[in-house]
Coordinates of C-alpha atoms in Angstrom, one line a residue:
X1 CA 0.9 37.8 -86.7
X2 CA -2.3 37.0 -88.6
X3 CA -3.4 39.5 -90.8
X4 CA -7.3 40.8 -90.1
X5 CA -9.7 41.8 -92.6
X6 CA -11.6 45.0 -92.2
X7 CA -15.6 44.4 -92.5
X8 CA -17.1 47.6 -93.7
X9 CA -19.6 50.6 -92.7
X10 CA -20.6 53.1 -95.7
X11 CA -22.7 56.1 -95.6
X12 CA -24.7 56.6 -98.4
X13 CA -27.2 58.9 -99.0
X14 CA -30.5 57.8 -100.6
X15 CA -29.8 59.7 -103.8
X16 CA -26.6 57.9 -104.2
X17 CA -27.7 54.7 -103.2
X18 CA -29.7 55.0 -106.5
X19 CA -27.0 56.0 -108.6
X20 CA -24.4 53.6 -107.1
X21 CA -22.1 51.7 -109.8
X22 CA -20.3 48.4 -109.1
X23 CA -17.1 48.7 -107.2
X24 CA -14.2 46.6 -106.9
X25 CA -15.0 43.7 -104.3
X26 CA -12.9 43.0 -101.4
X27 CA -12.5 39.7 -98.7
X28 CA -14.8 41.2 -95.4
X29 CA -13.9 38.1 -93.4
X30 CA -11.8 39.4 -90.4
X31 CA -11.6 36.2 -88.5
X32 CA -8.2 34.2 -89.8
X33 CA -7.5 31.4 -87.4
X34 CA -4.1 29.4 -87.0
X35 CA -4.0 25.6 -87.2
X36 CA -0.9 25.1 -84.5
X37 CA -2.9 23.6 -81.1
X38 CA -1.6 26.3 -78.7
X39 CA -1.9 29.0 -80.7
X40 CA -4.8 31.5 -79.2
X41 CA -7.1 31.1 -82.5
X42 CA -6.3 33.8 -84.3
X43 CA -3.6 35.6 -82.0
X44 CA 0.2 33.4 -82.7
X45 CA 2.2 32.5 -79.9
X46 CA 5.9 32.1 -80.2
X47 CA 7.0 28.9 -80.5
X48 CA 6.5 26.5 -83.4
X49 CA 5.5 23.3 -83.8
X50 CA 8.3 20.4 -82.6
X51 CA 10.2 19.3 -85.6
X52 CA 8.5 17.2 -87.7
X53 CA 5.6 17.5 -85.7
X54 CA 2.2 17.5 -87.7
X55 CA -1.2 19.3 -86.8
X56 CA -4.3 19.9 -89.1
X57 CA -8.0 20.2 -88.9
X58 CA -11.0 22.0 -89.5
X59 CA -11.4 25.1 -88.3
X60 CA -15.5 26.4 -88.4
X61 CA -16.7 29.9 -88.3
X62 CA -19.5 32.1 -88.4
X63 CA -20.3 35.8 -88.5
X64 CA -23.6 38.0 -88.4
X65 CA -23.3 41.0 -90.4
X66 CA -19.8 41.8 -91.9
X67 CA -20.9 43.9 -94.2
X68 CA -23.7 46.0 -93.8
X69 CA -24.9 49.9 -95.6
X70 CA -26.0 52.6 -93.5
X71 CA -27.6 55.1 -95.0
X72 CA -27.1 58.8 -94.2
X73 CA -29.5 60.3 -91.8
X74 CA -30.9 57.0 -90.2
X75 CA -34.4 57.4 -92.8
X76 CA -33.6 54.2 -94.1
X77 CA -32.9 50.9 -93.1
X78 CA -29.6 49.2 -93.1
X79 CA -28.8 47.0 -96.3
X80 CA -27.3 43.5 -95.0
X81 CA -25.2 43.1 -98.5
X82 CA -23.5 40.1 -96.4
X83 CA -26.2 39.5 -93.1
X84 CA -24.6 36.0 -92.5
X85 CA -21.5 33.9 -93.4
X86 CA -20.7 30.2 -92.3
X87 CA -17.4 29.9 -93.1
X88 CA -14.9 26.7 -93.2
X89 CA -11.2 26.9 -93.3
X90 CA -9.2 23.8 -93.9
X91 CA -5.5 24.1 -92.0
X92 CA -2.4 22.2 -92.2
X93 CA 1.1 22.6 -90.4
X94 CA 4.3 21.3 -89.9
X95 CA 7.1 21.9 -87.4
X96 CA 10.7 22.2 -89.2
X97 CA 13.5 22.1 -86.8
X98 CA 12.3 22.9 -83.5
X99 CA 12.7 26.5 -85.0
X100 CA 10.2 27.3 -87.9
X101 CA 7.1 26.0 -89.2
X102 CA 4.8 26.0 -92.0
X103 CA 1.5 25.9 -93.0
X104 CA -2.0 26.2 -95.6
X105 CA -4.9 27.6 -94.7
X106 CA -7.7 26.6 -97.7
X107 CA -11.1 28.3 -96.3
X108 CA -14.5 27.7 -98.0
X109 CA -17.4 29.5 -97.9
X110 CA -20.0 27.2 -96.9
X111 CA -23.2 29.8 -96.6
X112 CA -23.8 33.2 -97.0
X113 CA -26.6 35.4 -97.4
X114 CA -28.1 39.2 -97.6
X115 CA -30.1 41.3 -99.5
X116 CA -30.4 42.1 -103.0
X117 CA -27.0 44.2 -104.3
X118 CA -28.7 46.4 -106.6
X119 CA -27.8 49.1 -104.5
X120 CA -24.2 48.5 -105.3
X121 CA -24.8 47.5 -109.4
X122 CA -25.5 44.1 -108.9
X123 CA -29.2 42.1 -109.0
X124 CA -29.4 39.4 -106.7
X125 CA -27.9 38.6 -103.2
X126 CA -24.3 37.4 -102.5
X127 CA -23.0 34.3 -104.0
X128 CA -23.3 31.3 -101.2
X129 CA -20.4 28.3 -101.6
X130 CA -17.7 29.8 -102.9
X131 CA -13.9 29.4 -102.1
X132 CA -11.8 32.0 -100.3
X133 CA -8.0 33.7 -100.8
X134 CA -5.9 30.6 -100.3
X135 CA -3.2 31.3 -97.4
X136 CA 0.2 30.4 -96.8
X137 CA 1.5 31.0 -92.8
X138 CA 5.1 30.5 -91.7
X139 CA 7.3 31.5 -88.5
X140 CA 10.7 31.3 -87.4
X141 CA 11.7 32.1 -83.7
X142 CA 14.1 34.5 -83.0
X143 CA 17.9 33.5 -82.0
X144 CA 17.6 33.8 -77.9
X145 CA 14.0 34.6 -77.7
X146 CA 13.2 30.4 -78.5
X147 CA 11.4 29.3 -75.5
X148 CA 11.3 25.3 -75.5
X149 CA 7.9 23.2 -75.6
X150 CA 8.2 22.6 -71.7
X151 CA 9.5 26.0 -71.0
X152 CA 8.7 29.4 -69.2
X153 CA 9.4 32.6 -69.8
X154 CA 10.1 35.2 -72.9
X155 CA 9.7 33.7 -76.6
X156 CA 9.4 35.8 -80.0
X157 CA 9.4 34.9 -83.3
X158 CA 8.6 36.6 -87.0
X159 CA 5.8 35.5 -88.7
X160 CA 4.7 36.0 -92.9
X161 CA 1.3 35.1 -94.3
X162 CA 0.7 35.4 -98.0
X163 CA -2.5 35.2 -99.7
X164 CA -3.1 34.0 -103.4
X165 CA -6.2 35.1 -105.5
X166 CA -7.8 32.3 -105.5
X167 CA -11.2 33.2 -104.2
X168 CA -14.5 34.7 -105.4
X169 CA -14.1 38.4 -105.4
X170 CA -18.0 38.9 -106.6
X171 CA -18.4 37.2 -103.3
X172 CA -16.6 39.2 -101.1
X173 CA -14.4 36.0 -100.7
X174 CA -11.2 37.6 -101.5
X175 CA -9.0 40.6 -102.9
X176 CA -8.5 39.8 -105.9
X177 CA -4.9 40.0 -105.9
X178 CA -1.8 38.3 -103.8
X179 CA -1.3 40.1 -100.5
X180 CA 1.3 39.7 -97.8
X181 CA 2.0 40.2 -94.3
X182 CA 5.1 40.1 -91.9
X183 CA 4.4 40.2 -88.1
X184 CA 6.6 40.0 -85.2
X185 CA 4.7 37.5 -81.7
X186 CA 6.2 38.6 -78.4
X187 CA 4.9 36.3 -75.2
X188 CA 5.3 35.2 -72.0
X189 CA 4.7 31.9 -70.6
X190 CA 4.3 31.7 -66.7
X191 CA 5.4 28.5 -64.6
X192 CA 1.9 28.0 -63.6
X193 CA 1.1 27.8 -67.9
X194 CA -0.2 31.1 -68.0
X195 CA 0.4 32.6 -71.4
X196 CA 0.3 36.3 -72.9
X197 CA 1.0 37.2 -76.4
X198 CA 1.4 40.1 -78.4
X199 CA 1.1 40.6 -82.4
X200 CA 1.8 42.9 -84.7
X201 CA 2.8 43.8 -88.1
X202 CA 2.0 45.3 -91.6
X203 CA -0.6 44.1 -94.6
X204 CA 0.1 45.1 -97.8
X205 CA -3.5 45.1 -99.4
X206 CA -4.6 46.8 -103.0
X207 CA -5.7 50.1 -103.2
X208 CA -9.6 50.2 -103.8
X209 CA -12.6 52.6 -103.1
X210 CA -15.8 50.8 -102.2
X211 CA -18.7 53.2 -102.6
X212 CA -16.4 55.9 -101.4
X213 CA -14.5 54.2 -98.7
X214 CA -10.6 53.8 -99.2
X215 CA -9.5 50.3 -98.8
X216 CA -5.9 49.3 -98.5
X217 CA -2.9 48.4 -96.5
X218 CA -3.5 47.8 -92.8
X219 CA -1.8 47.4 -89.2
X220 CA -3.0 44.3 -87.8
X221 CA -2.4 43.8 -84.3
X222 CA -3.6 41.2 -81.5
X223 CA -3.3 40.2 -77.7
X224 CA -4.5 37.2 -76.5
X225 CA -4.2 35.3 -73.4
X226 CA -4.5 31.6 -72.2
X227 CA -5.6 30.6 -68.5
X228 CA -5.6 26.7 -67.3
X229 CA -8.8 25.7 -65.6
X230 CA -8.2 22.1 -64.5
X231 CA -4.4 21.7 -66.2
X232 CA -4.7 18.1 -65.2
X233 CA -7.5 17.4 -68.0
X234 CA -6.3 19.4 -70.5
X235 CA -9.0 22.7 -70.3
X236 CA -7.7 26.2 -70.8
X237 CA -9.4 29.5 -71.0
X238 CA -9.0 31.7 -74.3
X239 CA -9.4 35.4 -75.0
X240 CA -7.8 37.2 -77.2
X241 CA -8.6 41.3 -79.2
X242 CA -7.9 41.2 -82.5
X243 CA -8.0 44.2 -85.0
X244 CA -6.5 46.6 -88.2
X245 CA -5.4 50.0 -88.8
X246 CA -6.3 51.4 -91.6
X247 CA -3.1 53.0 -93.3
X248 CA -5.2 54.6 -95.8
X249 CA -8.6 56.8 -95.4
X250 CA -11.0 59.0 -97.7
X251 CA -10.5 62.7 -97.5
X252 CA -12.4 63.9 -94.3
X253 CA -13.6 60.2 -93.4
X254 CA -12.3 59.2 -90.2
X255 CA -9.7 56.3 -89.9
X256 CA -11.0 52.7 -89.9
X257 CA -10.0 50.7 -86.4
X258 CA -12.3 47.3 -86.9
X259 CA -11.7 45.0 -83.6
X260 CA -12.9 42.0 -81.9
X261 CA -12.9 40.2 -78.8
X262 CA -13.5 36.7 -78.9
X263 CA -13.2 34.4 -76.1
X264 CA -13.6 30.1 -75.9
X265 CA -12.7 27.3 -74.0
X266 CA -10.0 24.5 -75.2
X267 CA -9.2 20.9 -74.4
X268 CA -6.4 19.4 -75.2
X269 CA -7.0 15.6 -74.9
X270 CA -4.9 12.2 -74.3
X271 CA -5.5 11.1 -78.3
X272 CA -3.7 14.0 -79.6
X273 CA -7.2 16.2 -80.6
X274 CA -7.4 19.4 -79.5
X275 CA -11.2 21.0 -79.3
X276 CA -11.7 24.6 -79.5
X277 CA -15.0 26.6 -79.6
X278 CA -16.2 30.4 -78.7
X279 CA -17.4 33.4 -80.0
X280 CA -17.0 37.4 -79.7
X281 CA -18.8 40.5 -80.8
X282 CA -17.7 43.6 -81.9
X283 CA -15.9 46.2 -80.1
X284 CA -17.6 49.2 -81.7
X285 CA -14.6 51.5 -81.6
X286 CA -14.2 51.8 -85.7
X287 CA -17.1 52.2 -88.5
X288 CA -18.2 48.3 -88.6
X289 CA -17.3 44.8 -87.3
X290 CA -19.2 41.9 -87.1
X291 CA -22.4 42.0 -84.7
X292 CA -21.7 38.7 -83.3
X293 CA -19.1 35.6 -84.3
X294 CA -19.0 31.6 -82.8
X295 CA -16.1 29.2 -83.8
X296 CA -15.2 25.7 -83.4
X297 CA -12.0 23.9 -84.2
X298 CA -10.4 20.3 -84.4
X299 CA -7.1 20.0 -84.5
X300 CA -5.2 16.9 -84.6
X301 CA -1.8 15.9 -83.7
X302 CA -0.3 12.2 -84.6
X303 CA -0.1 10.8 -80.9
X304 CA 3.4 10.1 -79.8
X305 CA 5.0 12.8 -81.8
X306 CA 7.3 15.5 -80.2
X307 CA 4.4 17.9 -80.3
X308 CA 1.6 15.4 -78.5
X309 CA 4.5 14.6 -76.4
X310 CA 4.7 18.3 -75.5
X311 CA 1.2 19.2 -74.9
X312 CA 1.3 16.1 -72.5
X313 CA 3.8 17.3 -70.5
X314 CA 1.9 21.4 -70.7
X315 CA -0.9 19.5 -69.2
X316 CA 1.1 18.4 -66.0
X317 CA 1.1 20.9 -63.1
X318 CA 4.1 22.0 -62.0
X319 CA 5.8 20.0 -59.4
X320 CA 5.8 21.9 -55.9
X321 CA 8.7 22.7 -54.3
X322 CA 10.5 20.3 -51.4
X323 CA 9.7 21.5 -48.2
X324 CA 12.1 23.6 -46.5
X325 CA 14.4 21.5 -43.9
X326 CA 14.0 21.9 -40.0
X327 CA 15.8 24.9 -39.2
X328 CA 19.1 23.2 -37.0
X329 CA 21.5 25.4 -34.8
X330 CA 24.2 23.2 -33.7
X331 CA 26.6 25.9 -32.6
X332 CA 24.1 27.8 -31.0
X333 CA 24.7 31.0 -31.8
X334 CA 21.1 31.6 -32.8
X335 CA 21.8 31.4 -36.5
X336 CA 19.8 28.7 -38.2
X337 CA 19.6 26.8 -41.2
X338 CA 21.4 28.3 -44.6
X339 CA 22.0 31.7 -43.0
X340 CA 24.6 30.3 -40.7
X341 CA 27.7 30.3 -42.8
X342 CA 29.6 29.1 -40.0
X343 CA 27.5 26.1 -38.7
X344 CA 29.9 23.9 -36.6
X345 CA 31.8 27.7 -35.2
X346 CA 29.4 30.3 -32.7
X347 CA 29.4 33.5 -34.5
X348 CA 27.3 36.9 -34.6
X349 CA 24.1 37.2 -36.3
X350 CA 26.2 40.2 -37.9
X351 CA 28.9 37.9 -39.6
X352 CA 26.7 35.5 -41.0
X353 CA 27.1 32.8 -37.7
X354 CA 30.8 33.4 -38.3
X355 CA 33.4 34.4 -35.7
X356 CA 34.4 38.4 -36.6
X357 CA 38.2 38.4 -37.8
X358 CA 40.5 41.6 -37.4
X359 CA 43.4 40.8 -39.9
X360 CA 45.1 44.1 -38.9
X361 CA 44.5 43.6 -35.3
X362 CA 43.8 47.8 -34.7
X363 CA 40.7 45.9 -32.6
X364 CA 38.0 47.1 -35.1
X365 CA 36.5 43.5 -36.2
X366 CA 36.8 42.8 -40.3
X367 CA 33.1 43.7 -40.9
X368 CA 32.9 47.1 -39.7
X369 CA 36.9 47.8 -40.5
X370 CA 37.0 50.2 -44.2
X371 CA 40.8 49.2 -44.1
X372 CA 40.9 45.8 -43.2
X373 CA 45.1 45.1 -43.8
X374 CA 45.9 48.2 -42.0
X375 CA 46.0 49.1 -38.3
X376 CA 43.6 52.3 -37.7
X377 CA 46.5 52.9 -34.4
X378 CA 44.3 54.9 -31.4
X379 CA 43.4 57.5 -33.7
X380 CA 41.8 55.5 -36.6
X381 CA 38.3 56.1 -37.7
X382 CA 36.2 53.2 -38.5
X383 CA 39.1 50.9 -38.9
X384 CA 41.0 53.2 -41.2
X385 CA 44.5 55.2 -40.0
X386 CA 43.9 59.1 -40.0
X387 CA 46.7 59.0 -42.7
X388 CA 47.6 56.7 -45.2
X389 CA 49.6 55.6 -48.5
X390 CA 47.4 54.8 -51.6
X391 CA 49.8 55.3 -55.0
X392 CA 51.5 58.5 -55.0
X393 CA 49.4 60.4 -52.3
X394 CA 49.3 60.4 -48.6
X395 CA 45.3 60.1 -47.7
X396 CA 43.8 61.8 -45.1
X397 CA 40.6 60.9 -43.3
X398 CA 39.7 64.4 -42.4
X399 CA 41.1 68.0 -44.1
X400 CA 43.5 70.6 -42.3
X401 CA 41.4 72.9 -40.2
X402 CA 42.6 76.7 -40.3
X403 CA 41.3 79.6 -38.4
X404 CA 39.4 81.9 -40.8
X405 CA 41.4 83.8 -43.7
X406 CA 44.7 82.7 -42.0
X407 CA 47.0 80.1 -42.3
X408 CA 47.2 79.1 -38.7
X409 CA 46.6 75.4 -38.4
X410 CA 43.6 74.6 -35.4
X411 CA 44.3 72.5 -33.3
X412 CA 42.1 69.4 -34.0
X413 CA 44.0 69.2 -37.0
X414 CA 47.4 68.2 -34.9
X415 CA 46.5 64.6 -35.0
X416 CA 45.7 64.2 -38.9
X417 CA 49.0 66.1 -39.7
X418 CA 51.3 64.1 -37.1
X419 CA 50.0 61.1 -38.7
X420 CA 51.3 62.3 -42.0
X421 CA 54.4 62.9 -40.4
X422 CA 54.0 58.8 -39.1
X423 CA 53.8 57.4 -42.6
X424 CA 56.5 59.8 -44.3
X425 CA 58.9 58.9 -41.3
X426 CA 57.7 54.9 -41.8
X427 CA 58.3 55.0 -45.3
X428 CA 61.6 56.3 -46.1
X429 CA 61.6 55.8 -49.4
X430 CA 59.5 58.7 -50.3
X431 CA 62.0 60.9 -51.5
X432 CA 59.7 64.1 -51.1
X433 CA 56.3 65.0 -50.3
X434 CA 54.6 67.8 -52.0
X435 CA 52.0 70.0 -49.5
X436 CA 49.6 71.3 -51.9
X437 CA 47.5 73.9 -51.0
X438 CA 43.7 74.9 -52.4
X439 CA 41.1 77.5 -51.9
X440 CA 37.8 77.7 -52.9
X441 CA 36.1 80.7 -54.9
X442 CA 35.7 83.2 -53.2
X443 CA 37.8 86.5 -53.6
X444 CA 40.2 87.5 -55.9
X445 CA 42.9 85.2 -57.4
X446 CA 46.0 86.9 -55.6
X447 CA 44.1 86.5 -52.8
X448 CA 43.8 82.9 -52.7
X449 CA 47.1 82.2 -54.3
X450 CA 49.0 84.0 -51.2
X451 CA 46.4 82.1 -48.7
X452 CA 47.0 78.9 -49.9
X453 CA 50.9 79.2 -50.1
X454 CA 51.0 80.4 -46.6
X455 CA 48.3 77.5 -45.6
X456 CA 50.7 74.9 -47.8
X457 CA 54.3 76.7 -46.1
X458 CA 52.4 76.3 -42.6
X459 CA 51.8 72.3 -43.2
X460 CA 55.1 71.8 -44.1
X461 CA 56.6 73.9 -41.1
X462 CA 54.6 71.8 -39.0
X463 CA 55.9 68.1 -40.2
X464 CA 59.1 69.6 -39.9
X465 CA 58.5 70.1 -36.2
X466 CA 57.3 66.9 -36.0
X467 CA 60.2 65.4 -37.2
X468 CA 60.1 65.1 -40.6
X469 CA 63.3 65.6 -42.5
X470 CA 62.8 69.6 -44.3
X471 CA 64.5 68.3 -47.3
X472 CA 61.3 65.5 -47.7
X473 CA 59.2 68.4 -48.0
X474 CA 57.6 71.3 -49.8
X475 CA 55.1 73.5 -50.3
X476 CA 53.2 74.9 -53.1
X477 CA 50.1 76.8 -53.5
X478 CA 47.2 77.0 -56.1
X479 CA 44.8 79.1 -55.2
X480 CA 41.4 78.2 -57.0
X481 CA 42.4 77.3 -59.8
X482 CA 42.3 73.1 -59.2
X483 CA 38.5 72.9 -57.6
X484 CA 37.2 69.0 -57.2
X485 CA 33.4 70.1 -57.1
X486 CA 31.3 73.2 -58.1
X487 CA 32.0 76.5 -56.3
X488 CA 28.5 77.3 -56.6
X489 CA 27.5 75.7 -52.9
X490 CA 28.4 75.1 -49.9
X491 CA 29.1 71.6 -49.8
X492 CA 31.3 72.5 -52.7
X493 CA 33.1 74.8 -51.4
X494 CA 34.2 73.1 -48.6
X495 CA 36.0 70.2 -50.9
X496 CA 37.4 72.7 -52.5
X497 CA 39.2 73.9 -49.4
X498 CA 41.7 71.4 -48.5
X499 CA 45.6 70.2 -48.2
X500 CA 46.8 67.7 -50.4
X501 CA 49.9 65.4 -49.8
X502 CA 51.3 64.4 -53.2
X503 CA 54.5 62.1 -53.4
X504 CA 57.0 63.2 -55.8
X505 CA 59.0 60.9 -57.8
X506 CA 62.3 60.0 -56.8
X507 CA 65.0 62.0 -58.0
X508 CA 68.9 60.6 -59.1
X509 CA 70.8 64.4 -58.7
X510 CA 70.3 67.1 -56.1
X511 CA 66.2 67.5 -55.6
X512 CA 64.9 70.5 -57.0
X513 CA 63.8 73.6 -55.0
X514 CA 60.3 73.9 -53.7
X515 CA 57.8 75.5 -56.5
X516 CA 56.8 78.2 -53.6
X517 CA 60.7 78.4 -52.2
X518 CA 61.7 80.9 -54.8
X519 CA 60.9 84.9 -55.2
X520 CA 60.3 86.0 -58.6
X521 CA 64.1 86.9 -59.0
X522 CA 64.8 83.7 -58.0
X523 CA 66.4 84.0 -54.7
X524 CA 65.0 81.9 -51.5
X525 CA 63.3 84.0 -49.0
X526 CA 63.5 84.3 -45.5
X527 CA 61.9 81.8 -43.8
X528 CA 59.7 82.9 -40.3
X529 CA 61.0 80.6 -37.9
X530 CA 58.2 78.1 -36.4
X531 CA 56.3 79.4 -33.5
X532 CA 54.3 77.5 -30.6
X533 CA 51.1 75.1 -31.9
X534 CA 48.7 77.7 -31.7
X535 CA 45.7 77.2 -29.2
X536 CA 42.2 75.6 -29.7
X537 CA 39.9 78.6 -31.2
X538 CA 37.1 79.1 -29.1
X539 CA 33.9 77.6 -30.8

């Protein structure tokens, strides 16, 4: 991120304008360019220079204006104390690595004028020809954010410029100390060359008051764009906003936000030059900014060096895609081209152009079955049997059906539960199958408890009419007190109400008694003796 300087508004009365004693001087020049050839003038993109790679040149600037007095009340006229500045900044870089690069910045003030400084303790105007802060610039991508010379898509990189004291202060040429700034660039480069880049970052700057204005650090930030005209020349569009936060403010003066928007045109030619030129005016949203700014750059690369060799390649469109192949059907099955997974075998537009497959053969096609590898028998649903094995439970597509408040089992529950009784039968090995029993909410404890023993007791009664063996099975009830989903709705409370078939482990001695076969004292009661399948309810 370059770091901006903040050009400055005062207000001063006419009393204190009279009585106004030299302040400390400050650099006003907010335009800071970069040397690399694709960065967006003074916004940084991410990627450095190619290793090795070389790029300097003179970059040219001038600015109406930076720094100007207003006097309170609007009786007076403005005092230019810099009207004008023609600036020139020197710039060197090199690429290190394909991953960092470095590089000088030397500017010189060529020309400057405004009016006579008396107003700030001074006789005579500005000092014209004087050199500025010298300036050292570096970045460094960021491990798996480094986009290539040729390449597209996300890049970032951390940037640091430092500035040494080398210029005239008097002059408002620089800050008369060493300041530094660390930035972080995030961009975007689009396969059509489109680029977008984003700066930001931190300047440390001394602490001074200039005729009552607080000066010091700042929050410079950028965005910049770039937009090929004709890519096949080399020509490019350019804008970019560039501006500071001020960190630091007088008591009741309001925060200084100086910004610019420049725009320009660039060309990067065949001998390894690259021409750059535009101008911008301030934004007006802080206290001052230049009126009006123009700039010019040329920046040369060594031809046939990584870099040139990259900005030759930036400068040649894209290649288009190949043409889609004739679409070809020669199964006709009215699948054509890549969609036809199957193109030598007729198939549904369903499958892909492939024939359907039913592994399980239960006559529901592989697509549509939910349990391809087993048979769904006449009573499956969607593929699926309406009871099946998975680990140490017995699954059931749809839950045990009682009449209301009573543990008599309807009768479109028959199929689920002789089902159950299919796969117990099938699989022998099942030493015993818990019928678990579950309520939802709703009354008391006891109550729910007794209903969903009698519910579990009437399950198992039922398997054992069905021909299950009675010592593979018991019952136990739990009342409320195991809920899968909130008791608080509907929905909830009907998961809540449910049988559960729960396979016990297999046992080397005698098998336990039932958890619901025992009274409190122990002793088995009387078991009612199973009835008649009790008739469809009317609905």
């Amino acid at each position: 991120m370059k770091p901006f300087h903040l050009p400055l508004l005062l207000a001063l009365g006419g009393a204190s304008i009279a009585s106004a004693q030299p302040d400390a001087r400050f650099d006003v020049q907010l335009f800071r360019p970069s040397a690399a050839p694709q960065d967006l003038v003074v916004v940084t993109q991410s990627r450095p220079l190619s290793h090795l790679s070389v790029a300097a040149g003179p970059y040219f600037s001038y600015s109406l204006n930076p720094l100007t007095l207003v006097p309170e009340g609007g009786d007076l006229e403005k005092i230019s104390l810099v009207g004008n500045r023609l600036q020139l900044d020197v710039m060197a870089m090199v690429g290190l690595f394909d991953w960092g690069e470095f590089g000088v910045d030397l500017p010189l003030i060529l020309a400057q004028g405004g009016q006579n400084l008396e107003v700030i303790g001074t006789e005579g105007s500005v000092e014209s020809f004087v050199l500025g802060d010298l300036r050292l610039t570096g970045k460094v991508a960021i491990p798996g954010m480094r986009r290539p010379a040729e390449g597209k898509g996300w890049g970032a990189a951390m940037t640091l410029n430092v500035s040494f004291p080398t210029g005239a202060q008097d002059a408002f040429a620089g800050d008369g100390e060493l300041t530094w700034a660390p930035g972080l660039v995030l961009d975007y480069r689009f396969g059509n060359g489109i680029l977008l880049a984003l700066n930001g970052g931190f300047w440390k700057r001394p602490d001074r008051v200039f005729d009552g204005v607080a000066l010091g650090d700042m929050a410079p930030f950028g965005l910049g764009a770039e937009v090929p005209i004709l890519r096949g020349s080399g020509i490019t569009a350019l804008g970019a906003v560039n501006g500071a936060v001020a960190l630091k403010k007088a008591p009741g003066a309001e925060r200084q936000i100086p910004a610019e928007l420049l725009i320009g045109l660039r060309w990067y030619s065949s001998t390894g030059v690259t021409f750059t030129f535009g101008g911008g005016a301030g934004c007006g949203c802080s206290l001052a900014s230049p009126t009006l700014s123009f700039f010019t750059s040329i920046i040369w690369i060594p031809a046939k060096t990584r870099e040139w060799e990259a900005l030759e390649r930036f400068k040649e469109p894209p290649e288009p895609p190949p043409p889609p192949p004739p679409p070809v059907d020669p199964d006709g099955d009215s699948v054509i081209g890549a969609g036809d997974k199957c193109p030598d075998v007729p198939g549904p537009v369903e499958n892909a152009g492939c024939p359907d497959t039913d592994r399980d053969s239960d006559g529901v096609v592989d697509r549509l079955d939910r349990c391809p590898d087993e048979p769904a028998g006449g009573r499956g649903r969607h593929g699926c049997p309406l009871a099946r094995r998975e680990k140490n439970k017995i699954v059931i597509l749809e839950q045990v059906n009682f009449a209301t408040d009573q543990d008599v089992i309807l009768s479109e529950s028959f199929p689920i539960l002789e089902e159950v009784a299919r796969v117990m039968n099938e699989n022998p090995e099942m030493d015993r199958v818990l019928v678990e029993g579950h309520t939802d909410a709703r009354a008391s404890d006891a109550y729910n408890l007794d209903l969903s023993r009698r519910r579990a007791a009437s399950v198992m009664r039922f398997l054992v009419e069905t021909g299950v063996a009675a010592e593979r099975v018991c019952s136990q009830g739990f009342g409320r007190s195991r809920p899968l989903s909130d008791n608080a709705t509907e929905e909830g409370m009907a998961l809540n109400r449910r049988v559960e078939f729960t396979i016990q482990p297999p046992s080397d001695g005698p098998r336990p008694p039932c958890p619901d076969d025992l009274d409190k004292k122990g002793k088995r009661p009387r078991q009612k003796q199973p009835g008649p399948k009790p008739p469809a309810p009317k609905r």
